[in-house]
Amino acid sequence: EAGVAQSPRYKIIEKRQSVAFWCNPISGHATLYWYQQILGQGPKLLIQFQNNGVVDDSQLPKDRFSAERLKGVDSTLKIQPAKLEDSAVYLCASSSGPNYNSPLHFGNGTRLTVT
Amino acid sequence: DQQVKQNSPSLSVQEGRISILNCDYTNSMFDYFLWYKKYPAEGPTFLISISSIKDKNEDGRFTVFLNKSAKHLSLHIVPSQPGDSAVYFCAALPDGSARQLTFGSGTQLTVLP
């Protein structure tokens, strides 16, 4: 099966600019996640979707970050305006369901550098 | 407040020997634990998991041990191979339906040929 697709792989922007990332999960996976991984740290959940509804966005900085999954398939994550501390790898993951026996499948991530 | 801690940022072992990666957690609500492996420029991939009702789970060369009283788990790789060189993340799930995985900061394992 095709894995989780993410684009772009790399992005360099200046602070205060905006940026968007795209994710296409594994076909049929209802649950989609966006994680932020800062260098030297583990991934941190930003937002979780179940189909096109938000399950958990408690750690999403909503003043600058937004995410949508309008048709319950692919998803976009946007940052506007970006700050230096947003430099990180943004990982998208999907699973067949929000339960223990459906492990997360991660994409290769988008490495964002904010200068 | 780090709820999942991997106190060793790096570990080097000789090929063929045992690799032991450690993880500690503080949240007693965690009841399911996972290990993910990550190669450079790739996303993490699921390796092995364990429920809190067990104290050991084995899959080929990989075994995870859970000590609930000590809030400690470890991943054993026997025998270690050069292809095992990667960053290993410990992660934990709380009881309940929300799948808010909490990850540790990772341990870079290097297996020397």
mmCIF file with all atom_site columns, C-alpha atoms in Angstrom:
data_model
loop_
_atom_site.group_PDB
_atom_site.id
_atom_site.type_symbol
_atom_site.label_atom_id
_atom_site.label_alt_id
_atom_site.label_comp_id
_atom_site.label_asym_id
_atom_site.label_entity_id
_atom_site.label_seq_id
_atom_site.pdbx_PDB_ins_code
_atom_site.Cartn_x
_atom_site.Cartn_y
_atom_site.Cartn_z
_atom_site.occupancy
_atom_site.B_iso_or_equiv
_atom_site.pdbx_formal_charge
_atom_site.auth_seq_id
_atom_site.auth_comp_id
_atom_site.auth_asym_id
_atom_site.auth_atom_id
_atom_site.pdbx_PDB_model_num
ATOM 1   C CA . GLU A 1 1   ? 0.000   0.000   0.000  1.00 0.00 ? 1   GLU A CA 1
ATOM 2   C CA . ALA A 1 2   ? 1.142   3.557   -0.623 1.00 0.00 ? 2   ALA A CA 1
ATOM 3   C CA . GLY A 1 3   ? 2.353   5.334   2.480  1.00 0.00 ? 3   GLY A CA 1
ATOM 4   C CA . VAL A 1 4   ? 1.501   8.740   3.893  1.00 0.00 ? 4   VAL A CA 1
ATOM 5   C CA . ALA A 1 5   ? 2.495   11.414  1.379  1.00 0.00 ? 5   ALA A CA 1
ATOM 6   C CA . GLN A 1 6   ? 3.662   14.851  2.457  1.00 0.00 ? 6   GLN A CA 1
ATOM 7   C CA . SER A 1 7   ? 4.806   17.891  0.537  1.00 0.00 ? 7   SER A CA 1
ATOM 8   C CA . PRO A 1 8   ? 6.946   19.852  0.308  1.00 0.00 ? 8   PRO A CA 1
ATOM 9   C CA . ARG A 1 9   ? 9.933   18.012  1.817  1.00 0.00 ? 9   ARG A CA 1
ATOM 10  C CA . TYR A 1 10  ? 11.738  21.226  2.703  1.00 0.00 ? 10  TYR A CA 1
ATOM 11  C CA . LYS A 1 11  ? 10.694  24.852  3.099  1.00 0.00 ? 11  LYS A CA 1
ATOM 12  C CA . ILE A 1 12  ? 12.680  27.924  4.050  1.00 0.00 ? 12  ILE A CA 1
ATOM 13  C CA . ILE A 1 13  ? 10.810  31.132  4.836  1.00 0.00 ? 13  ILE A CA 1
ATOM 14  C CA . GLU A 1 14  ? 11.431  34.371  6.652  1.00 0.00 ? 14  GLU A CA 1
ATOM 15  C CA . LYS A 1 15  ? 9.716   35.140  9.947  1.00 0.00 ? 15  LYS A CA 1
ATOM 16  C CA . ARG A 1 16  ? 6.271   36.674  9.600  1.00 0.00 ? 16  ARG A CA 1
ATOM 17  C CA . GLN A 1 17  ? 5.706   34.913  6.271  1.00 0.00 ? 17  GLN A CA 1
ATOM 18  C CA . SER A 1 18  ? 3.075   32.227  5.854  1.00 0.00 ? 18  SER A CA 1
ATOM 19  C CA . VAL A 1 19  ? 3.523   28.593  4.840  1.00 0.00 ? 19  VAL A CA 1
ATOM 20  C CA . ALA A 1 20  ? 1.313   25.599  4.142  1.00 0.00 ? 20  ALA A CA 1
ATOM 21  C CA . PHE A 1 21  ? 1.971   21.874  4.273  1.00 0.00 ? 21  PHE A CA 1
ATOM 22  C CA . TRP A 1 22  ? -0.028  19.146  2.591  1.00 0.00 ? 22  TRP A CA 1
ATOM 23  C CA . CYS A 1 23  ? -0.677  15.562  3.629  1.00 0.00 ? 23  CYS A CA 1
ATOM 24  C CA . ASN A 1 24  ? -2.394  12.647  1.916  1.00 0.00 ? 24  ASN A CA 1
ATOM 25  C CA . PRO A 1 25  ? -2.962  9.745   4.325  1.00 0.00 ? 25  PRO A CA 1
ATOM 26  C CA . ILE A 1 26  ? -3.053  6.053   3.565  1.00 0.00 ? 26  ILE A CA 1
ATOM 27  C CA . SER A 1 27  ? -6.198  5.215   1.646  1.00 0.00 ? 27  SER A CA 1
ATOM 28  C CA . GLY A 1 28  ? -9.064  4.344   3.961  1.00 0.00 ? 28  GLY A CA 1
ATOM 29  C CA . HIS A 1 29  ? -7.448  5.722   7.099  1.00 0.00 ? 29  HIS A CA 1
ATOM 30  C CA . ALA A 1 30  ? -10.045 7.743   8.961  1.00 0.00 ? 30  ALA A CA 1
ATOM 31  C CA . THR A 1 31  ? -7.746  9.241   11.559 1.00 0.00 ? 31  THR A CA 1
ATOM 32  C CA . LEU A 1 32  ? -5.134  11.841  10.630 1.00 0.00 ? 32  LEU A CA 1
ATOM 33  C CA . TYR A 1 33  ? -2.608  13.580  12.870 1.00 0.00 ? 33  TYR A CA 1
ATOM 34  C CA . TRP A 1 34  ? -0.187  16.480  12.549 1.00 0.00 ? 34  TRP A CA 1
ATOM 35  C CA . TYR A 1 35  ? 2.902   16.388  14.765 1.00 0.00 ? 35  TYR A CA 1
ATOM 36  C CA . GLN A 1 36  ? 5.668   18.941  15.274 1.00 0.00 ? 36  GLN A CA 1
ATOM 37  C CA . GLN A 1 37  ? 9.170   17.626  15.941 1.00 0.00 ? 37  GLN A CA 1
ATOM 38  C CA . ILE A 1 38  ? 11.710  20.185  17.114 1.00 0.00 ? 38  ILE A CA 1
ATOM 39  C CA . LEU A 1 39  ? 15.359  19.155  16.825 1.00 0.00 ? 39  LEU A CA 1
ATOM 40  C CA . GLY A 1 40  ? 16.400  16.976  19.752 1.00 0.00 ? 40  GLY A CA 1
ATOM 41  C CA . GLN A 1 41  ? 12.820  16.386  20.919 1.00 0.00 ? 41  GLN A CA 1
ATOM 42  C CA . GLY A 1 42  ? 10.165  13.796  20.289 1.00 0.00 ? 42  GLY A CA 1
ATOM 43  C CA . PRO A 1 43  ? 7.167   14.518  18.084 1.00 0.00 ? 43  PRO A CA 1
ATOM 44  C CA . LYS A 1 44  ? 4.428   16.574  19.727 1.00 0.00 ? 44  LYS A CA 1
ATOM 45  C CA . LEU A 1 45  ? 0.803   16.268  18.641 1.00 0.00 ? 45  LEU A CA 1
ATOM 46  C CA . LEU A 1 46  ? -0.660  19.442  17.156 1.00 0.00 ? 46  LEU A CA 1
ATOM 47  C CA . ILE A 1 47  ? -4.046  18.224  15.936 1.00 0.00 ? 47  ILE A CA 1
ATOM 48  C CA . GLN A 1 48  ? -5.986  15.002  15.404 1.00 0.00 ? 48  GLN A CA 1
ATOM 49  C CA . PHE A 1 49  ? -8.816  14.528  12.900 1.00 0.00 ? 49  PHE A CA 1
ATOM 50  C CA . GLN A 1 50  ? -11.365 11.745  12.770 1.00 0.00 ? 50  GLN A CA 1
ATOM 51  C CA . ASN A 1 51  ? -12.694 11.882  9.186  1.00 0.00 ? 51  ASN A CA 1
ATOM 52  C CA . ASN A 1 52  ? -13.245 15.625  8.700  1.00 0.00 ? 52  ASN A CA 1
ATOM 53  C CA . GLY A 1 53  ? -13.864 16.457  12.366 1.00 0.00 ? 53  GLY A CA 1
ATOM 54  C CA . VAL A 1 54  ? -11.320 17.669  14.909 1.00 0.00 ? 54  VAL A CA 1
ATOM 55  C CA . VAL A 1 55  ? -10.829 15.269  17.834 1.00 0.00 ? 55  VAL A CA 1
ATOM 56  C CA . ASP A 1 56  ? -8.037  17.093  19.660 1.00 0.00 ? 56  ASP A CA 1
ATOM 57  C CA . ASP A 1 57  ? -6.390  20.439  18.925 1.00 0.00 ? 57  ASP A CA 1
ATOM 58  C CA . SER A 1 58  ? -5.480  21.340  22.485 1.00 0.00 ? 58  SER A CA 1
ATOM 59  C CA . GLN A 1 59  ? -1.787  21.822  21.654 1.00 0.00 ? 59  GLN A CA 1
ATOM 60  C CA . LEU A 1 60  ? -2.279  23.740  18.418 1.00 0.00 ? 60  LEU A CA 1
ATOM 61  C CA . PRO A 1 61  ? -1.220  27.423  18.719 1.00 0.00 ? 61  PRO A CA 1
ATOM 62  C CA . LYS A 1 62  ? -4.448  28.661  17.240 1.00 0.00 ? 62  LYS A CA 1
ATOM 63  C CA . ASP A 1 63  ? -3.335  32.281  16.955 1.00 0.00 ? 63  ASP A CA 1
ATOM 64  C CA . ARG A 1 64  ? -1.001  31.292  14.121 1.00 0.00 ? 64  ARG A CA 1
ATOM 65  C CA . PHE A 1 65  ? -1.626  27.659  13.194 1.00 0.00 ? 65  PHE A CA 1
ATOM 66  C CA . SER A 1 66  ? -4.636  26.282  11.380 1.00 0.00 ? 66  SER A CA 1
ATOM 67  C CA . ALA A 1 67  ? -5.452  22.913  9.859  1.00 0.00 ? 67  ALA A CA 1
ATOM 68  C CA . GLU A 1 68  ? -8.273  21.491  7.832  1.00 0.00 ? 68  GLU A CA 1
ATOM 69  C CA . ARG A 1 69  ? -9.394  18.188  6.393  1.00 0.00 ? 69  ARG A CA 1
ATOM 70  C CA . LEU A 1 70  ? -12.412 19.287  4.439  1.00 0.00 ? 70  LEU A CA 1
ATOM 71  C CA . LYS A 1 71  ? -13.358 16.078  2.637  1.00 0.00 ? 71  LYS A CA 1
ATOM 72  C CA . GLY A 1 72  ? -12.033 13.696  5.261  1.00 0.00 ? 72  GLY A CA 1
ATOM 73  C CA . VAL A 1 73  ? -9.089  12.638  3.116  1.00 0.00 ? 73  VAL A CA 1
ATOM 74  C CA . ASP A 1 74  ? -6.103  14.924  2.600  1.00 0.00 ? 74  ASP A CA 1
ATOM 75  C CA . SER A 1 75  ? -5.206  17.731  4.960  1.00 0.00 ? 75  SER A CA 1
ATOM 76  C CA . THR A 1 76  ? -3.352  21.033  5.039  1.00 0.00 ? 76  THR A CA 1
ATOM 77  C CA . LEU A 1 77  ? -1.563  22.674  7.944  1.00 0.00 ? 77  LEU A CA 1
ATOM 78  C CA . LYS A 1 78  ? -0.897  26.410  7.753  1.00 0.00 ? 78  LYS A CA 1
ATOM 79  C CA . ILE A 1 79  ? 1.265   28.749  9.775  1.00 0.00 ? 79  ILE A CA 1
ATOM 80  C CA . GLN A 1 80  ? 0.606   32.470  9.521  1.00 0.00 ? 80  GLN A CA 1
ATOM 81  C CA . PRO A 1 81  ? 2.694   34.381  10.526 1.00 0.00 ? 81  PRO A CA 1
ATOM 82  C CA . ALA A 1 82  ? 5.686   32.140  11.150 1.00 0.00 ? 82  ALA A CA 1
ATOM 83  C CA . LYS A 1 83  ? 8.071   32.647  14.061 1.00 0.00 ? 83  LYS A CA 1
ATOM 84  C CA . LEU A 1 84  ? 11.672  31.515  14.457 1.00 0.00 ? 84  LEU A CA 1
ATOM 85  C CA . GLU A 1 85  ? 10.601  28.900  17.016 1.00 0.00 ? 85  GLU A CA 1
ATOM 86  C CA . ASP A 1 86  ? 8.372   27.226  14.411 1.00 0.00 ? 86  ASP A CA 1
ATOM 87  C CA . SER A 1 87  ? 11.495  25.758  12.786 1.00 0.00 ? 87  SER A CA 1
ATOM 88  C CA . ALA A 1 88  ? 10.885  22.029  13.022 1.00 0.00 ? 88  ALA A CA 1
ATOM 89  C CA . VAL A 1 89  ? 9.893   18.935  11.086 1.00 0.00 ? 89  VAL A CA 1
ATOM 90  C CA . TYR A 1 90  ? 6.139   18.693  10.599 1.00 0.00 ? 90  TYR A CA 1
ATOM 91  C CA . LEU A 1 91  ? 4.997   15.093  10.481 1.00 0.00 ? 91  LEU A CA 1
ATOM 92  C CA . CYS A 1 92  ? 1.671   13.839  9.249  1.00 0.00 ? 92  CYS A CA 1
ATOM 93  C CA . ALA A 1 93  ? 0.443   10.427  10.383 1.00 0.00 ? 93  ALA A CA 1
ATOM 94  C CA . SER A 1 94  ? -2.649  8.348   9.787  1.00 0.00 ? 94  SER A CA 1
ATOM 95  C CA . SER A 1 95  ? -4.273  5.300   11.307 1.00 0.00 ? 95  SER A CA 1
ATOM 96  C CA . SER A 1 96  ? -7.250  3.146   10.495 1.00 0.00 ? 96  SER A CA 1
ATOM 97  C CA . GLY A 1 97  ? -8.923  4.028   13.770 1.00 0.00 ? 97  GLY A CA 1
ATOM 98  C CA . PRO A 1 98  ? -8.382  5.760   17.105 1.00 0.00 ? 98  PRO A CA 1
ATOM 99  C CA . ASN A 1 99  ? -7.768  2.624   19.076 1.00 0.00 ? 99  ASN A CA 1
ATOM 100 C CA . TYR A 1 100 ? -4.800  0.727   20.388 1.00 0.00 ? 100 TYR A CA 1
ATOM 101 C CA . ASN A 1 101 ? -4.436  -1.907  17.694 1.00 0.00 ? 101 ASN A CA 1
ATOM 102 C CA . SER A 1 102 ? -4.150  0.562   14.817 1.00 0.00 ? 102 SER A CA 1
ATOM 103 C CA . PRO A 1 103 ? -0.615  1.954   14.942 1.00 0.00 ? 103 PRO A CA 1
ATOM 104 C CA . LEU A 1 104 ? 0.255   5.312   13.426 1.00 0.00 ? 104 LEU A CA 1
ATOM 105 C CA . HIS A 1 105 ? 1.873   5.422   9.988  1.00 0.00 ? 105 HIS A CA 1
ATOM 106 C CA . PHE A 1 106 ? 4.019   8.521   9.546  1.00 0.00 ? 106 PHE A CA 1
ATOM 107 C CA . GLY A 1 107 ? 4.982   10.390  6.413  1.00 0.00 ? 107 GLY A CA 1
ATOM 108 C CA . ASN A 1 108 ? 8.559   11.545  5.836  1.00 0.00 ? 108 ASN A CA 1
ATOM 109 C CA . GLY A 1 109 ? 7.773   15.026  7.097  1.00 0.00 ? 109 GLY A CA 1
ATOM 110 C CA . THR A 1 110 ? 8.333   18.601  5.952  1.00 0.00 ? 110 THR A CA 1
ATOM 111 C CA . ARG A 1 111 ? 11.412  20.312  7.344  1.00 0.00 ? 111 ARG A CA 1
ATOM 112 C CA . LEU A 1 112 ? 10.622  23.991  7.941  1.00 0.00 ? 112 LEU A CA 1
ATOM 113 C CA . THR A 1 113 ? 13.344  26.553  8.529  1.00 0.00 ? 113 THR A CA 1
ATOM 114 C CA . VAL A 1 114 ? 12.272  30.030  9.588  1.00 0.00 ? 114 VAL A CA 1
ATOM 115 C CA . THR A 1 115 ? 15.002  32.683  9.254  1.00 0.00 ? 115 THR A CA 1
ATOM 116 C CA . ASP B 2 1   ? 6.973   18.729  32.153 1.00 0.00 ? 1   ASP B CA 1
ATOM 117 C CA . GLN B 2 2   ? 8.301   15.690  30.322 1.00 0.00 ? 2   GLN B CA 1
ATOM 118 C CA . GLN B 2 3   ? 5.935   12.820  31.006 1.00 0.00 ? 3   GLN B CA 1
ATOM 119 C CA . VAL B 2 4   ? 8.017   10.360  28.983 1.00 0.00 ? 4   VAL B CA 1
ATOM 120 C CA . LYS B 2 5   ? 11.773  10.510  29.461 1.00 0.00 ? 5   LYS B CA 1
ATOM 121 C CA . GLN B 2 6   ? 14.605  8.900   27.586 1.00 0.00 ? 6   GLN B CA 1
ATOM 122 C CA . ASN B 2 7   ? 17.628  9.961   29.563 1.00 0.00 ? 7   ASN B CA 1
ATOM 123 C CA . SER B 2 8   ? 20.266  8.554   27.225 1.00 0.00 ? 8   SER B CA 1
ATOM 124 C CA . PRO B 2 9   ? 20.532  10.632  24.050 1.00 0.00 ? 9   PRO B CA 1
ATOM 125 C CA . SER B 2 10  ? 22.863  8.106   22.471 1.00 0.00 ? 10  SER B CA 1
ATOM 126 C CA . LEU B 2 11  ? 24.033  4.503   22.761 1.00 0.00 ? 11  LEU B CA 1
ATOM 127 C CA . SER B 2 12  ? 26.740  2.595   20.898 1.00 0.00 ? 12  SER B CA 1
ATOM 128 C CA . VAL B 2 13  ? 26.960  -1.195  20.855 1.00 0.00 ? 13  VAL B CA 1
ATOM 129 C CA . GLN B 2 14  ? 28.957  -3.761  18.941 1.00 0.00 ? 14  GLN B CA 1
ATOM 130 C CA . GLU B 2 15  ? 27.264  -5.797  16.243 1.00 0.00 ? 15  GLU B CA 1
ATOM 131 C CA . GLY B 2 16  ? 25.929  -9.064  17.655 1.00 0.00 ? 16  GLY B CA 1
ATOM 132 C CA . ARG B 2 17  ? 25.660  -7.751  21.218 1.00 0.00 ? 17  ARG B CA 1
ATOM 133 C CA . ILE B 2 18  ? 22.522  -6.718  23.068 1.00 0.00 ? 18  ILE B CA 1
ATOM 134 C CA . SER B 2 19  ? 21.185  -3.160  22.847 1.00 0.00 ? 19  SER B CA 1
ATOM 135 C CA . ILE B 2 20  ? 19.109  -1.941  25.800 1.00 0.00 ? 20  ILE B CA 1
ATOM 136 C CA . LEU B 2 21  ? 17.183  1.294   25.436 1.00 0.00 ? 21  LEU B CA 1
ATOM 137 C CA . ASN B 2 22  ? 15.452  2.712   28.484 1.00 0.00 ? 22  ASN B CA 1
ATOM 138 C CA . CYS B 2 23  ? 12.401  4.856   29.039 1.00 0.00 ? 23  CYS B CA 1
ATOM 139 C CA . ASP B 2 24  ? 10.749  6.270   32.168 1.00 0.00 ? 24  ASP B CA 1
ATOM 140 C CA . TYR B 2 25  ? 7.313   7.798   32.526 1.00 0.00 ? 25  TYR B CA 1
ATOM 141 C CA . THR B 2 26  ? 5.606   9.830   35.194 1.00 0.00 ? 26  THR B CA 1
ATOM 142 C CA . ASN B 2 27  ? 1.911   9.740   34.281 1.00 0.00 ? 27  ASN B CA 1
ATOM 143 C CA . SER B 2 28  ? 0.165   6.823   35.969 1.00 0.00 ? 28  SER B CA 1
ATOM 144 C CA . MET B 2 29  ? -2.698  7.168   33.459 1.00 0.00 ? 29  MET B CA 1
ATOM 145 C CA . PHE B 2 30  ? -0.511  5.749   30.694 1.00 0.00 ? 30  PHE B CA 1
ATOM 146 C CA . ASP B 2 31  ? -1.550  2.180   29.993 1.00 0.00 ? 31  ASP B CA 1
ATOM 147 C CA . TYR B 2 32  ? -0.145  1.405   26.556 1.00 0.00 ? 32  TYR B CA 1
ATOM 148 C CA . PHE B 2 33  ? 3.430   1.875   25.423 1.00 0.00 ? 33  PHE B CA 1
ATOM 149 C CA . LEU B 2 34  ? 5.055   1.820   22.010 1.00 0.00 ? 34  LEU B CA 1
ATOM 150 C CA . TRP B 2 35  ? 8.493   2.022   20.485 1.00 0.00 ? 35  TRP B CA 1
ATOM 151 C CA . TYR B 2 36  ? 9.083   3.761   17.170 1.00 0.00 ? 36  TYR B CA 1
ATOM 152 C CA . LYS B 2 37  ? 12.243  3.703   15.093 1.00 0.00 ? 37  LYS B CA 1
ATOM 153 C CA . LYS B 2 38  ? 13.338  6.606   12.914 1.00 0.00 ? 38  LYS B CA 1
ATOM 154 C CA . TYR B 2 39  ? 15.926  6.756   10.168 1.00 0.00 ? 39  TYR B CA 1
ATOM 155 C CA . PRO B 2 40  ? 17.263  10.150  8.974  1.00 0.00 ? 40  PRO B CA 1
ATOM 156 C CA . ALA B 2 41  ? 14.920  12.044  6.653  1.00 0.00 ? 41  ALA B CA 1
ATOM 157 C CA . GLU B 2 42  ? 12.128  9.523   7.227  1.00 0.00 ? 42  GLU B CA 1
ATOM 158 C CA . GLY B 2 43  ? 9.133   9.457   9.509  1.00 0.00 ? 43  GLY B CA 1
ATOM 159 C CA . PRO B 2 44  ? 9.039   7.212   12.588 1.00 0.00 ? 44  PRO B CA 1
ATOM 160 C CA . THR B 2 45  ? 7.916   3.624   12.014 1.00 0.00 ? 45  THR B CA 1
ATOM 161 C CA . PHE B 2 46  ? 6.144   1.483   14.562 1.00 0.00 ? 46  PHE B CA 1
ATOM 162 C CA . LEU B 2 47  ? 8.330   -1.228  16.068 1.00 0.00 ? 47  LEU B CA 1
ATOM 163 C CA . ILE B 2 48  ? 6.671   -2.928  19.033 1.00 0.00 ? 48  ILE B CA 1
ATOM 164 C CA . SER B 2 49  ? 4.131   -2.198  21.752 1.00 0.00 ? 49  SER B CA 1
ATOM 165 C CA . ILE B 2 50  ? 3.026   -3.429  25.152 1.00 0.00 ? 50  ILE B CA 1
ATOM 166 C CA . SER B 2 51  ? -0.133  -3.117  27.180 1.00 0.00 ? 51  SER B CA 1
ATOM 167 C CA . SER B 2 52  ? 0.044   -2.367  30.881 1.00 0.00 ? 52  SER B CA 1
ATOM 168 C CA . ILE B 2 53  ? -1.541  -5.733  31.651 1.00 0.00 ? 53  ILE B CA 1
ATOM 169 C CA . LYS B 2 54  ? 1.646   -7.422  30.442 1.00 0.00 ? 54  LYS B CA 1
ATOM 170 C CA . ASP B 2 55  ? 5.232   -7.161  31.569 1.00 0.00 ? 55  ASP B CA 1
ATOM 171 C CA . LYS B 2 56  ? 6.890   -8.485  28.415 1.00 0.00 ? 56  LYS B CA 1
ATOM 172 C CA . ASN B 2 57  ? 6.234   -8.576  24.689 1.00 0.00 ? 57  ASN B CA 1
ATOM 173 C CA . GLU B 2 58  ? 8.532   -10.180 22.172 1.00 0.00 ? 58  GLU B CA 1
ATOM 174 C CA . ASP B 2 59  ? 8.753   -9.883  18.393 1.00 0.00 ? 59  ASP B CA 1
ATOM 175 C CA . GLY B 2 60  ? 11.745  -11.547 16.794 1.00 0.00 ? 60  GLY B CA 1
ATOM 176 C CA . ARG B 2 61  ? 14.912  -9.779  17.903 1.00 0.00 ? 61  ARG B CA 1
ATOM 177 C CA . PHE B 2 62  ? 12.940  -7.112  19.773 1.00 0.00 ? 62  PHE B CA 1
ATOM 178 C CA . THR B 2 63  ? 11.582  -7.456  23.306 1.00 0.00 ? 63  THR B CA 1
ATOM 179 C CA . VAL B 2 64  ? 9.918   -4.771  25.381 1.00 0.00 ? 64  VAL B CA 1
ATOM 180 C CA . PHE B 2 65  ? 9.790   -5.071  29.168 1.00 0.00 ? 65  PHE B CA 1
ATOM 181 C CA . LEU B 2 66  ? 7.437   -3.050  31.353 1.00 0.00 ? 66  LEU B CA 1
ATOM 182 C CA . ASN B 2 67  ? 7.880   -2.447  35.095 1.00 0.00 ? 67  ASN B CA 1
ATOM 183 C CA . LYS B 2 68  ? 4.739   -0.609  36.160 1.00 0.00 ? 68  LYS B CA 1
ATOM 184 C CA . SER B 2 69  ? 5.754   -0.142  39.776 1.00 0.00 ? 69  SER B CA 1
ATOM 185 C CA . ALA B 2 70  ? 8.932   1.612   38.655 1.00 0.00 ? 70  ALA B CA 1
ATOM 186 C CA . LYS B 2 71  ? 7.188   3.349   35.727 1.00 0.00 ? 71  LYS B CA 1
ATOM 187 C CA . HIS B 2 72  ? 9.966   2.062   33.518 1.00 0.00 ? 72  HIS B CA 1
ATOM 188 C CA . LEU B 2 73  ? 10.170  0.249   30.227 1.00 0.00 ? 73  LEU B CA 1
ATOM 189 C CA . SER B 2 74  ? 13.033  -0.983  28.147 1.00 0.00 ? 74  SER B CA 1
ATOM 190 C CA . LEU B 2 75  ? 13.600  -2.227  24.621 1.00 0.00 ? 75  LEU B CA 1
ATOM 191 C CA . HIS B 2 76  ? 16.060  -5.066  24.099 1.00 0.00 ? 76  HIS B CA 1
ATOM 192 C CA . ILE B 2 77  ? 17.492  -5.814  20.677 1.00 0.00 ? 77  ILE B CA 1
ATOM 193 C CA . VAL B 2 78  ? 19.318  -9.134  20.396 1.00 0.00 ? 78  VAL B CA 1
ATOM 194 C CA . PRO B 2 79  ? 21.459  -9.555  18.397 1.00 0.00 ? 79  PRO B CA 1
ATOM 195 C CA . SER B 2 80  ? 22.075  -5.972  17.315 1.00 0.00 ? 80  SER B CA 1
ATOM 196 C CA . GLN B 2 81  ? 22.720  -5.372  13.619 1.00 0.00 ? 81  GLN B CA 1
ATOM 197 C CA . PRO B 2 82  ? 24.173  -2.332  11.814 1.00 0.00 ? 82  PRO B CA 1
ATOM 198 C CA . GLY B 2 83  ? 20.765  -1.753  10.179 1.00 0.00 ? 83  GLY B CA 1
ATOM 199 C CA . ASP B 2 84  ? 19.337  -1.166  13.642 1.00 0.00 ? 84  ASP B CA 1
ATOM 200 C CA . SER B 2 85  ? 21.249  2.126   13.820 1.00 0.00 ? 85  SER B CA 1
ATOM 201 C CA . ALA B 2 86  ? 18.490  4.734   14.145 1.00 0.00 ? 86  ALA B CA 1
ATOM 202 C CA . VAL B 2 87  ? 16.757  6.980   16.650 1.00 0.00 ? 87  VAL B CA 1
ATOM 203 C CA . TYR B 2 88  ? 14.382  5.063   18.911 1.00 0.00 ? 88  TYR B CA 1
ATOM 204 C CA . PHE B 2 89  ? 11.413  6.846   20.453 1.00 0.00 ? 89  PHE B CA 1
ATOM 205 C CA . CYS B 2 90  ? 9.449   5.585   23.397 1.00 0.00 ? 90  CYS B CA 1
ATOM 206 C CA . ALA B 2 91  ? 5.787   6.671   23.385 1.00 0.00 ? 91  ALA B CA 1
ATOM 207 C CA . ALA B 2 92  ? 2.854   6.272   25.733 1.00 0.00 ? 92  ALA B CA 1
ATOM 208 C CA . LEU B 2 93  ? -0.924  6.350   25.476 1.00 0.00 ? 93  LEU B CA 1
ATOM 209 C CA . PRO B 2 94  ? -3.294  7.154   28.321 1.00 0.00 ? 94  PRO B CA 1
ATOM 210 C CA . ASP B 2 95  ? -6.273  5.103   29.268 1.00 0.00 ? 95  ASP B CA 1
ATOM 211 C CA . GLY B 2 96  ? -9.304  6.129   27.243 1.00 0.00 ? 96  GLY B CA 1
ATOM 212 C CA . SER B 2 97  ? -10.175 6.725   23.653 1.00 0.00 ? 97  SER B CA 1
ATOM 213 C CA . ALA B 2 98  ? -8.062  9.746   22.726 1.00 0.00 ? 98  ALA B CA 1
ATOM 214 C CA . ARG B 2 99  ? -4.902  8.711   20.964 1.00 0.00 ? 99  ARG B CA 1
ATOM 215 C CA . GLN B 2 100 ? -2.692  11.482  22.228 1.00 0.00 ? 100 GLN B CA 1
ATOM 216 C CA . LEU B 2 101 ? 0.638   9.739   21.985 1.00 0.00 ? 101 LEU B CA 1
ATOM 217 C CA . THR B 2 102 ? 3.286   11.316  24.190 1.00 0.00 ? 102 THR B CA 1
ATOM 218 C CA . PHE B 2 103 ? 6.797   10.748  22.890 1.00 0.00 ? 103 PHE B CA 1
ATOM 219 C CA . GLY B 2 104 ? 10.134  10.735  24.634 1.00 0.00 ? 104 GLY B CA 1
ATOM 220 C CA . SER B 2 105 ? 13.034  12.703  23.181 1.00 0.00 ? 105 SER B CA 1
ATOM 221 C CA . GLY B 2 106 ? 14.642  9.677   21.566 1.00 0.00 ? 106 GLY B CA 1
ATOM 222 C CA . THR B 2 107 ? 17.857  7.679   21.817 1.00 0.00 ? 107 THR B CA 1
ATOM 223 C CA . GLN B 2 108 ? 20.295  7.485   18.911 1.00 0.00 ? 108 GLN B CA 1
ATOM 224 C CA . LEU B 2 109 ? 21.469  3.870   18.647 1.00 0.00 ? 109 LEU B CA 1
ATOM 225 C CA . THR B 2 110 ? 24.652  3.179   16.721 1.00 0.00 ? 110 THR B CA 1
ATOM 226 C CA . VAL B 2 111 ? 25.557  -0.436  16.056 1.00 0.00 ? 111 VAL B CA 1
ATOM 227 C CA . LEU B 2 112 ? 29.223  -0.758  15.204 1.00 0.00 ? 112 LEU B CA 1
ATOM 228 C CA . PRO B 2 113 ? 30.274  -3.449  12.702 1.00 0.00 ? 113 PRO B CA 1
#
